[in-house]
Coordinates of C-alpha atoms in Angstrom, one line a residue:
F62 CA 8.4 2.8 -6.5
P63 CA 6.1 1.3 -3.9
T64 CA 2.7 2.8 -3.5
R65 CA -0.1 2.4 -1.0
R66 CA -3.8 2.0 -1.6
S67 CA -6.5 1.9 0.9
S68 CA -10.0 0.4 0.5
D69 CA -12.8 -0.4 2.9
L70 CA -14.0 -4.0 2.9
L71 CA -16.8 -6.0 4.5
D72 CA -16.1 -9.3 6.3
D73 CA -18.5 -12.2 6.2
C74 CA -20.3 -10.8 9.3
G75 CA -20.8 -7.4 7.6
K76 CA -18.2 -5.6 9.7
R77 CA -16.4 -2.8 7.8
W78 CA -12.6 -2.7 7.9
E79 CA -9.9 -0.5 6.3
M80 CA -7.3 -2.6 4.3
M81 CA -4.1 -1.3 3.0
A82 CA -2.0 -2.7 0.2
F83 CA 1.6 -1.7 -0.4
G84 CA 3.6 -2.0 -3.6
D85 CA 2.7 -1.8 -7.3
P86 CA -1.1 -1.9 -7.6
A87 CA -1.0 -3.1 -11.3
P88 CA -0.9 -6.9 -10.6
L89 CA -3.8 -6.7 -8.1
N90 CA -5.8 -4.5 -10.5
A91 CA -5.2 -6.8 -13.4
Y92 CA -6.2 -9.8 -11.4
M93 CA -9.4 -8.2 -10.3
A94 CA -10.2 -6.9 -13.8
A95 CA -9.7 -10.4 -15.3
R96 CA -11.8 -12.0 -12.6
F97 CA -14.6 -9.4 -12.0
G98 CA -14.4 -6.9 -14.9
Q99 CA -12.8 -3.5 -15.2
E100 CA -16.1 -1.8 -14.3
A101 CA -16.2 -3.6 -10.9
V102 CA -12.6 -2.5 -10.2
D103 CA -13.5 1.1 -11.1
R104 CA -16.5 1.0 -8.8
L105 CA -14.4 -0.5 -6.0
Y106 CA -12.0 2.5 -6.1
L107 CA -15.0 4.9 -6.1
G108 CA -16.4 3.1 -3.0
K109 CA -19.5 2.1 -5.0
T110 CA -19.3 -1.7 -5.2
Q111 CA -19.7 -4.9 -3.3
D112 CA -19.2 -7.0 -6.4
I113 CA -15.6 -8.1 -5.6
R114 CA -15.2 -11.0 -3.2
M115 CA -11.7 -12.3 -2.6
S116 CA -9.8 -14.3 -0.1
V117 CA -6.8 -12.5 1.4
T118 CA -4.1 -13.0 4.0
Y119 CA -3.3 -10.0 6.1
Y120 CA -1.8 -8.8 9.3
P121 CA -3.4 -6.2 11.7
S122 CA -1.6 -2.9 12.2
L123 CA -2.4 0.2 14.3
N124 CA -2.4 3.5 12.3
T125 CA -2.1 6.7 14.3
Y126 CA -2.9 10.0 12.4
Q127 CA -3.4 13.4 14.1
G128 CA -3.7 11.7 17.5
N129 CA -6.4 9.2 16.4
T130 CA -5.4 5.5 16.4
K131 CA -7.4 2.9 14.5
L132 CA -6.9 -0.7 13.5
Q133 CA -6.2 -1.3 9.8
L134 CA -5.5 -4.5 8.0
V135 CA -2.4 -4.8 5.7
M136 CA -2.9 -7.2 2.7
Q137 CA -0.1 -9.7 2.1
Q138 CA -1.6 -12.1 -0.5
Y139 CA -4.8 -12.5 -2.4
Q140 CA -6.7 -15.0 -4.6

């Protein structure tokens, strides 16, 4: 079944964004582990790394939760 994962990311200007990815996380995790190592992936999900640098396509979305609205990016593809 589809799942959702959220992670903070930094753009090239150092601005922090929240990015969501929907669907099975296994292919993305396998890609990152093969390219950057499993330890880097583990640190990513703990919020303790900046070792992973990827190009992604995304679309912006507004997320409203408990009356607070914020911009989040939704990942479509990666490489």
